[in-house]
């Protein structure tokens, strides 16, 4: 076969050669992306003229630091006092649509700066619930990217390599988050979902069943059942949640 991009020879079953794969290795390849026209274009210095004008007691417009979420993350990273970074980062990722429970149907906005966020934990070892929540959400971004990369027409070998590379980074973040007692079950459940995507299905399913003590993990179990074509088992898992109607709506959204 030949590479779709450059025309060079590609591995059997792949539509992209090894050289082109190296060029796109750093991309996230997240599906169902929707652009956020306000947030990250400003952080990139593109189309950044955005002012909020209104009545001012001073009789003039004052230009000060804005409330753009990503710019707040950047300012916090540059400041000497980074004590608020866990809260800022956690809230930013939550606003993007990254939940604490890995589902697989998350629809994330196209934000080029997300790749920079993934490097933050490598140089920091903070503590607390908020930091653990941020680690969980960043792990979920990498897990989603691993799953989506494994679906590209790269051939079996490159697909497996791409999945392993990103899944390993996600698992490392889950392990760090699990050190927070309140987040341990979430981290283990997200690990199980990632293992399921990686092919270790039966063991991952049993792990989720054992962990399904709250609605979030029960819904993860239902989603895994649904993706496996086990609709009856998915319905049973949803029926055990406290908010059955809300869980049904969440599951249907992910299956559309």
mmCIF file of C-alpha atoms in Angstrom:
data_model
loop_
_atom_site.group_PDB
_atom_site.id
_atom_site.type_symbol
_atom_site.label_atom_id
_atom_site.label_comp_id
_atom_site.label_asym_id
_atom_site.label_seq_id
_atom_site.Cartn_x
_atom_site.Cartn_y
_atom_site.Cartn_z
ATOM 1 C CA UNK A 1 0.000 0.000 0.000
ATOM 2 C CA UNK A 2 1.016 3.635 -0.418
ATOM 3 C CA UNK A 3 0.794 6.459 2.111
ATOM 4 C CA UNK A 4 -2.283 8.652 1.714
ATOM 5 C CA UNK A 5 -0.262 11.779 2.468
ATOM 6 C CA UNK A 6 3.098 11.422 0.689
ATOM 7 C CA UNK A 7 2.678 8.449 -1.639
ATOM 8 C CA UNK A 8 5.540 6.465 -0.098
ATOM 9 C CA UNK A 9 5.221 2.786 0.708
ATOM 10 C CA UNK A 10 3.270 2.142 3.917
ATOM 11 C CA UNK A 11 3.027 -0.977 6.097
ATOM 12 C CA UNK A 12 0.505 -3.615 5.152
ATOM 13 C CA UNK A 13 -2.988 -2.557 6.175
ATOM 14 C CA UNK A 14 -1.943 1.041 6.850
ATOM 15 C CA UNK A 15 -2.865 4.161 4.911
ATOM 16 C CA UNK A 16 0.032 6.182 6.323
ATOM 17 C CA UNK A 17 3.786 5.569 6.295
ATOM 18 C CA UNK A 18 6.047 5.622 9.340
ATOM 19 C CA UNK A 19 7.534 9.019 8.432
ATOM 20 C CA UNK A 20 4.132 10.695 8.220
ATOM 21 C CA UNK A 21 3.084 8.986 11.428
ATOM 22 C CA UNK A 22 6.021 10.623 13.206
ATOM 23 C CA UNK A 23 4.880 14.022 11.927
ATOM 24 C CA UNK A 24 1.418 13.646 13.434
ATOM 25 C CA UNK A 25 2.463 11.803 16.597
ATOM 26 C CA UNK A 26 1.976 14.915 18.710
ATOM 27 C CA UNK A 27 -1.601 15.513 17.584
ATOM 28 C CA UNK A 28 -4.509 14.603 19.844
ATOM 29 C CA UNK A 29 -6.956 13.408 17.158
ATOM 30 C CA UNK A 30 -10.007 13.876 19.326
ATOM 31 C CA UNK A 31 -13.301 13.144 17.619
ATOM 32 C CA UNK A 32 -16.431 15.283 17.628
ATOM 33 C CA UNK A 33 -14.506 18.474 18.173
ATOM 34 C CA UNK A 34 -16.307 21.797 18.212
ATOM 35 C CA UNK A 35 -14.454 25.079 18.021
ATOM 36 C CA UNK A 36 -14.564 27.562 20.878
ATOM 37 C CA UNK A 37 -14.278 30.893 19.033
ATOM 38 C CA UNK A 38 -13.663 32.939 22.169
ATOM 39 C CA UNK A 39 -11.237 31.168 24.439
ATOM 40 C CA UNK A 40 -8.144 29.816 22.772
ATOM 41 C CA UNK A 41 -7.867 32.067 19.764
ATOM 42 C CA UNK A 42 -7.065 34.854 22.204
ATOM 43 C CA UNK A 43 -4.423 32.772 23.928
ATOM 44 C CA UNK A 44 -2.781 32.199 20.545
ATOM 45 C CA UNK A 45 -2.816 35.911 19.734
ATOM 46 C CA UNK A 46 -5.210 35.382 16.845
ATOM 47 C CA UNK A 47 -8.296 37.560 16.427
ATOM 48 C CA UNK A 48 -7.774 38.730 19.969
ATOM 49 C CA UNK A 49 -9.684 42.015 19.920
ATOM 50 C CA UNK A 50 -12.476 41.299 22.389
ATOM 51 C CA UNK A 51 -13.632 44.004 24.791
ATOM 52 C CA UNK A 52 -16.452 44.134 27.291
ATOM 53 C CA UNK A 53 -17.701 47.728 27.355
ATOM 54 C CA UNK A 54 -20.235 49.123 29.737
ATOM 55 C CA UNK A 55 -20.947 52.021 32.099
ATOM 56 C CA UNK A 56 -17.817 53.099 33.934
ATOM 57 C CA UNK A 57 -17.733 55.403 36.970
ATOM 58 C CA UNK A 58 -14.314 56.629 35.856
ATOM 59 C CA UNK A 59 -15.706 57.815 32.561
ATOM 60 C CA UNK A 60 -13.151 55.820 30.614
ATOM 61 C CA UNK A 61 -12.449 52.280 29.460
ATOM 62 C CA UNK A 62 -9.692 50.582 31.455
ATOM 63 C CA UNK A 63 -7.784 47.669 29.931
ATOM 64 C CA UNK A 64 -6.947 45.100 32.594
ATOM 65 C CA UNK A 65 -6.395 41.384 32.923
ATOM 66 C CA UNK A 66 -9.355 39.564 31.434
ATOM 67 C CA UNK A 67 -11.235 36.546 32.727
ATOM 68 C CA UNK A 68 -10.374 34.220 29.857
ATOM 69 C CA UNK A 69 -9.980 30.760 31.470
ATOM 70 C CA UNK A 70 -6.864 29.656 29.612
ATOM 71 C CA UNK A 71 -5.099 32.980 30.090
ATOM 72 C CA UNK A 72 -5.775 32.577 33.799
ATOM 73 C CA UNK A 73 -4.068 29.170 33.665
ATOM 74 C CA UNK A 74 -1.067 30.706 31.888
ATOM 75 C CA UNK A 75 -0.786 33.572 34.378
ATOM 76 C CA UNK A 76 -0.941 31.136 37.279
ATOM 77 C CA UNK A 77 1.827 29.016 35.737
ATOM 78 C CA UNK A 78 4.068 32.073 35.350
ATOM 79 C CA UNK A 79 3.473 33.436 38.835
ATOM 80 C CA UNK A 80 5.615 32.652 41.848
ATOM 81 C CA UNK A 81 2.577 31.621 43.876
ATOM 82 C CA UNK A 82 1.062 28.575 42.155
ATOM 83 C CA UNK A 83 -1.099 27.512 45.079
ATOM 84 C CA UNK A 84 -4.251 28.176 43.066
ATOM 85 C CA UNK A 85 -3.123 26.180 40.011
ATOM 86 C CA UNK A 86 -4.989 22.960 40.929
ATOM 87 C CA UNK A 87 -8.292 24.825 41.245
ATOM 88 C CA UNK A 88 -7.750 26.901 38.098
ATOM 89 C CA UNK A 89 -6.705 23.889 36.037
ATOM 90 C CA UNK A 90 -9.520 21.701 37.353
ATOM 91 C CA UNK A 91 -12.137 24.337 36.569
ATOM 92 C CA UNK A 92 -10.709 24.992 33.102
ATOM 93 C CA UNK A 93 -10.795 21.303 32.159
ATOM 94 C CA UNK A 94 -14.288 20.911 33.598
ATOM 95 C CA UNK A 95 -15.421 23.862 31.491
ATOM 96 C CA UNK A 96 -14.032 22.129 28.416
ATOM 97 C CA UNK A 97 -16.308 19.160 29.046
ATOM 98 C CA UNK A 98 -13.768 16.800 30.607
ATOM 99 C CA UNK A 99 -15.542 14.919 33.380
ATOM 100 C CA UNK A 100 -13.995 12.982 36.232
ATOM 101 C CA UNK A 101 -15.484 9.720 34.932
ATOM 102 C CA UNK A 102 -14.105 8.505 31.601
ATOM 103 C CA UNK A 103 -17.023 7.690 29.300
ATOM 104 C CA UNK A 104 -15.762 7.807 25.727
ATOM 105 C CA UNK A 105 -18.459 10.070 24.319
ATOM 106 C CA UNK A 106 -17.024 13.378 25.516
ATOM 107 C CA UNK A 107 -17.232 16.140 22.918
ATOM 108 C CA UNK A 108 -14.302 18.432 23.390
ATOM 109 C CA UNK A 109 -13.694 21.838 21.818
ATOM 110 C CA UNK A 110 -10.766 22.283 19.453
ATOM 111 C CA UNK A 111 -8.230 23.945 21.731
ATOM 112 C CA UNK A 112 -4.608 23.929 20.521
ATOM 113 C CA UNK A 113 -3.289 24.746 23.982
ATOM 114 C CA UNK A 114 -4.529 21.469 25.465
ATOM 115 C CA UNK A 115 -1.231 19.816 24.482
ATOM 116 C CA UNK A 116 0.592 22.280 26.748
ATOM 117 C CA UNK A 117 -1.691 21.419 29.646
ATOM 118 C CA UNK A 118 -0.736 17.760 29.361
ATOM 119 C CA UNK A 119 2.871 18.663 30.188
ATOM 120 C CA UNK A 120 2.025 20.424 33.456
ATOM 121 C CA UNK A 121 1.996 17.343 35.751
ATOM 122 C CA UNK A 122 5.452 16.239 34.571
ATOM 123 C CA UNK A 123 7.159 19.087 36.393
ATOM 124 C CA UNK A 124 4.894 19.390 39.429
ATOM 125 C CA UNK A 125 4.028 17.233 42.392
ATOM 126 C CA UNK A 126 1.234 19.035 44.206
ATOM 127 C CA UNK A 127 -1.216 17.639 46.721
ATOM 128 C CA UNK A 128 -4.892 17.829 47.536
ATOM 129 C CA UNK A 129 -8.272 16.946 46.115
ATOM 130 C CA UNK A 130 -8.253 19.663 43.453
ATOM 131 C CA UNK A 131 -4.873 18.574 42.110
ATOM 132 C CA UNK A 132 -6.072 14.983 42.003
ATOM 133 C CA UNK A 133 -9.197 16.014 40.097
ATOM 134 C CA UNK A 134 -7.081 17.902 37.562
ATOM 135 C CA UNK A 135 -4.875 14.811 37.123
ATOM 136 C CA UNK A 136 -7.961 12.671 36.523
ATOM 137 C CA UNK A 137 -9.261 15.040 33.868
ATOM 138 C CA UNK A 138 -5.873 15.268 32.111
ATOM 139 C CA UNK A 139 -5.654 11.487 32.211
ATOM 140 C CA UNK A 140 -9.056 11.326 30.560
ATOM 141 C CA UNK A 141 -7.863 13.589 27.739
ATOM 142 C CA UNK A 142 -4.942 11.233 27.084
ATOM 143 C CA UNK A 143 -7.183 8.166 27.338
ATOM 144 C CA UNK A 144 -9.626 9.601 24.801
ATOM 145 C CA UNK A 145 -6.723 10.475 22.530
ATOM 146 C CA UNK A 146 -5.321 6.945 22.866
ATOM 147 C CA UNK A 147 -8.659 5.434 21.908
ATOM 148 C CA UNK A 148 -9.115 7.761 18.948
ATOM 149 C CA UNK A 149 -5.555 7.262 17.680
ATOM 150 C CA UNK A 150 -6.117 3.510 17.757
ATOM 151 C CA UNK A 151 -8.966 3.966 15.278
ATOM 152 C CA UNK A 152 -6.898 5.744 12.643
ATOM 153 C CA UNK A 153 -5.883 3.820 9.489
ATOM 154 C CA UNK A 154 -2.321 3.320 10.693
ATOM 155 C CA UNK A 155 -2.078 -0.448 10.444
ATOM 156 C CA UNK A 156 -2.089 -2.800 13.409
ATOM 157 C CA UNK A 157 1.474 -2.115 14.556
ATOM 158 C CA UNK A 158 1.310 1.693 14.532
ATOM 159 C CA UNK A 159 -2.187 1.713 16.019
ATOM 160 C CA UNK A 160 -1.024 -0.441 18.912
ATOM 161 C CA UNK A 161 2.061 1.733 19.409
ATOM 162 C CA UNK A 162 0.012 4.950 19.437
ATOM 163 C CA UNK A 163 -2.449 3.485 21.922
ATOM 164 C CA UNK A 164 0.220 2.153 24.275
ATOM 165 C CA UNK A 165 2.140 5.427 24.314
ATOM 166 C CA UNK A 166 -0.817 7.586 25.316
ATOM 167 C CA UNK A 167 -2.473 4.999 27.511
ATOM 168 C CA UNK A 168 0.750 4.721 29.551
ATOM 169 C CA UNK A 169 0.707 8.469 30.213
ATOM 170 C CA UNK A 170 -2.964 8.353 31.173
ATOM 171 C CA UNK A 171 -2.398 5.423 33.537
ATOM 172 C CA UNK A 172 0.464 7.288 35.223
ATOM 173 C CA UNK A 173 -1.865 10.216 35.935
ATOM 174 C CA UNK A 174 -4.589 7.894 37.217
ATOM 175 C CA UNK A 175 -2.106 6.310 39.620
ATOM 176 C CA UNK A 176 -1.145 9.721 40.972
ATOM 177 C CA UNK A 177 -4.801 10.729 41.340
ATOM 178 C CA UNK A 178 -5.619 7.497 43.170
ATOM 179 C CA UNK A 179 -3.364 8.654 46.025
ATOM 180 C CA UNK A 180 -6.249 10.941 47.019
ATOM 181 C CA UNK A 181 -8.630 8.644 48.941
ATOM 182 C CA UNK A 182 -11.765 10.396 47.648
ATOM 183 C CA UNK A 183 -10.673 9.834 44.052
ATOM 184 C CA UNK A 184 -9.317 6.302 44.295
ATOM 185 C CA UNK A 185 -12.448 4.547 43.003
ATOM 186 C CA UNK A 186 -12.785 7.006 40.099
ATOM 187 C CA UNK A 187 -9.153 6.502 39.110
ATOM 188 C CA UNK A 188 -9.556 2.721 39.199
ATOM 189 C CA UNK A 189 -12.780 2.889 37.187
ATOM 190 C CA UNK A 190 -11.169 5.100 34.544
ATOM 191 C CA UNK A 191 -8.250 2.684 34.412
ATOM 192 C CA UNK A 192 -10.701 -0.162 33.840
ATOM 193 C CA UNK A 193 -12.403 1.676 30.971
ATOM 194 C CA UNK A 194 -9.025 2.350 29.370
ATOM 195 C CA UNK A 195 -8.049 -1.311 29.775
ATOM 196 C CA UNK A 196 -11.337 -2.241 28.112
ATOM 197 C CA UNK A 197 -10.490 -0.055 25.126
ATOM 198 C CA UNK A 198 -7.070 -1.675 25.011
ATOM 199 C CA UNK A 199 -8.556 -5.152 24.584
ATOM 200 C CA UNK A 200 -8.489 -6.487 28.154
ATOM 201 C CA UNK A 201 -12.267 -6.551 28.126
ATOM 202 C CA UNK A 202 -13.421 -9.251 30.511
ATOM 203 C CA UNK A 203 -11.031 -8.293 33.323
ATOM 204 C CA UNK A 204 -11.890 -4.609 32.880
ATOM 205 C CA UNK A 205 -15.610 -5.384 32.959
ATOM 206 C CA UNK A 206 -15.294 -7.342 36.192
ATOM 207 C CA UNK A 207 -13.301 -4.488 37.729
ATOM 208 C CA UNK A 208 -16.025 -1.985 36.810
ATOM 209 C CA UNK A 209 -18.709 -4.232 38.292
ATOM 210 C CA UNK A 210 -16.784 -4.411 41.567
ATOM 211 C CA UNK A 211 -16.312 -0.626 41.651
ATOM 212 C CA UNK A 212 -19.879 0.352 40.681
ATOM 213 C CA UNK A 213 -20.864 1.923 44.002
ATOM 214 C CA UNK A 214 -21.827 5.381 42.699
ATOM 215 C CA UNK A 215 -23.814 6.673 39.751
ATOM 216 C CA UNK A 216 -20.768 7.812 37.788
ATOM 217 C CA UNK A 217 -19.156 4.372 37.756
ATOM 218 C CA UNK A 218 -22.510 2.634 37.213
ATOM 219 C CA UNK A 219 -22.964 4.797 34.141
ATOM 220 C CA UNK A 220 -19.464 3.895 32.966
ATOM 221 C CA UNK A 221 -20.432 0.237 33.323
ATOM 222 C CA UNK A 222 -23.627 0.843 31.357
ATOM 223 C CA UNK A 223 -21.678 2.581 28.588
ATOM 224 C CA UNK A 224 -19.196 -0.292 28.336
ATOM 225 C CA UNK A 225 -22.075 -2.786 28.135
ATOM 226 C CA UNK A 226 -23.766 -0.680 25.469
ATOM 227 C CA UNK A 227 -20.627 -0.375 23.389
ATOM 228 C CA UNK A 228 -20.292 -4.169 23.599
ATOM 229 C CA UNK A 229 -23.787 -4.656 22.200
ATOM 230 C CA UNK A 230 -25.134 -5.852 25.567
ATOM 231 C CA UNK A 231 -28.177 -3.609 25.717
ATOM 232 C CA UNK A 232 -29.982 -5.615 28.407
ATOM 233 C CA UNK A 233 -26.955 -5.425 30.722
ATOM 234 C CA UNK A 234 -26.660 -1.700 29.998
ATOM 235 C CA UNK A 235 -30.313 -1.211 30.974
ATOM 236 C CA UNK A 236 -29.754 -3.143 34.206
ATOM 237 C CA UNK A 237 -26.781 -0.975 35.121
ATOM 238 C CA UNK A 238 -28.732 2.225 34.415
ATOM 239 C CA UNK A 239 -31.629 0.959 36.540
ATOM 240 C CA UNK A 240 -29.341 0.831 39.595
ATOM 241 C CA UNK A 241 -28.512 4.556 39.424
ATOM 242 C CA UNK A 242 -30.218 7.061 41.706
ATOM 243 C CA UNK A 243 -31.184 9.310 38.784
ATOM 244 C CA UNK A 244 -32.461 6.809 36.226
ATOM 245 C CA UNK A 245 -33.921 9.419 33.876
ATOM 246 C CA UNK A 246 -30.746 11.494 33.883
ATOM 247 C CA UNK A 247 -28.618 8.390 33.334
ATOM 248 C CA UNK A 248 -30.757 7.312 30.376
ATOM 249 C CA UNK A 249 -30.386 10.747 28.791
ATOM 250 C CA UNK A 250 -26.613 10.689 29.337
ATOM 251 C CA UNK A 251 -26.319 7.222 27.835
ATOM 252 C CA UNK A 252 -28.467 8.117 24.827
ATOM 253 C CA UNK A 253 -26.398 11.219 24.169
ATOM 254 C CA UNK A 254 -23.280 9.094 23.955
ATOM 255 C CA UNK A 255 -24.885 6.584 21.618
ATOM 256 C CA UNK A 256 -26.112 9.043 19.021
#
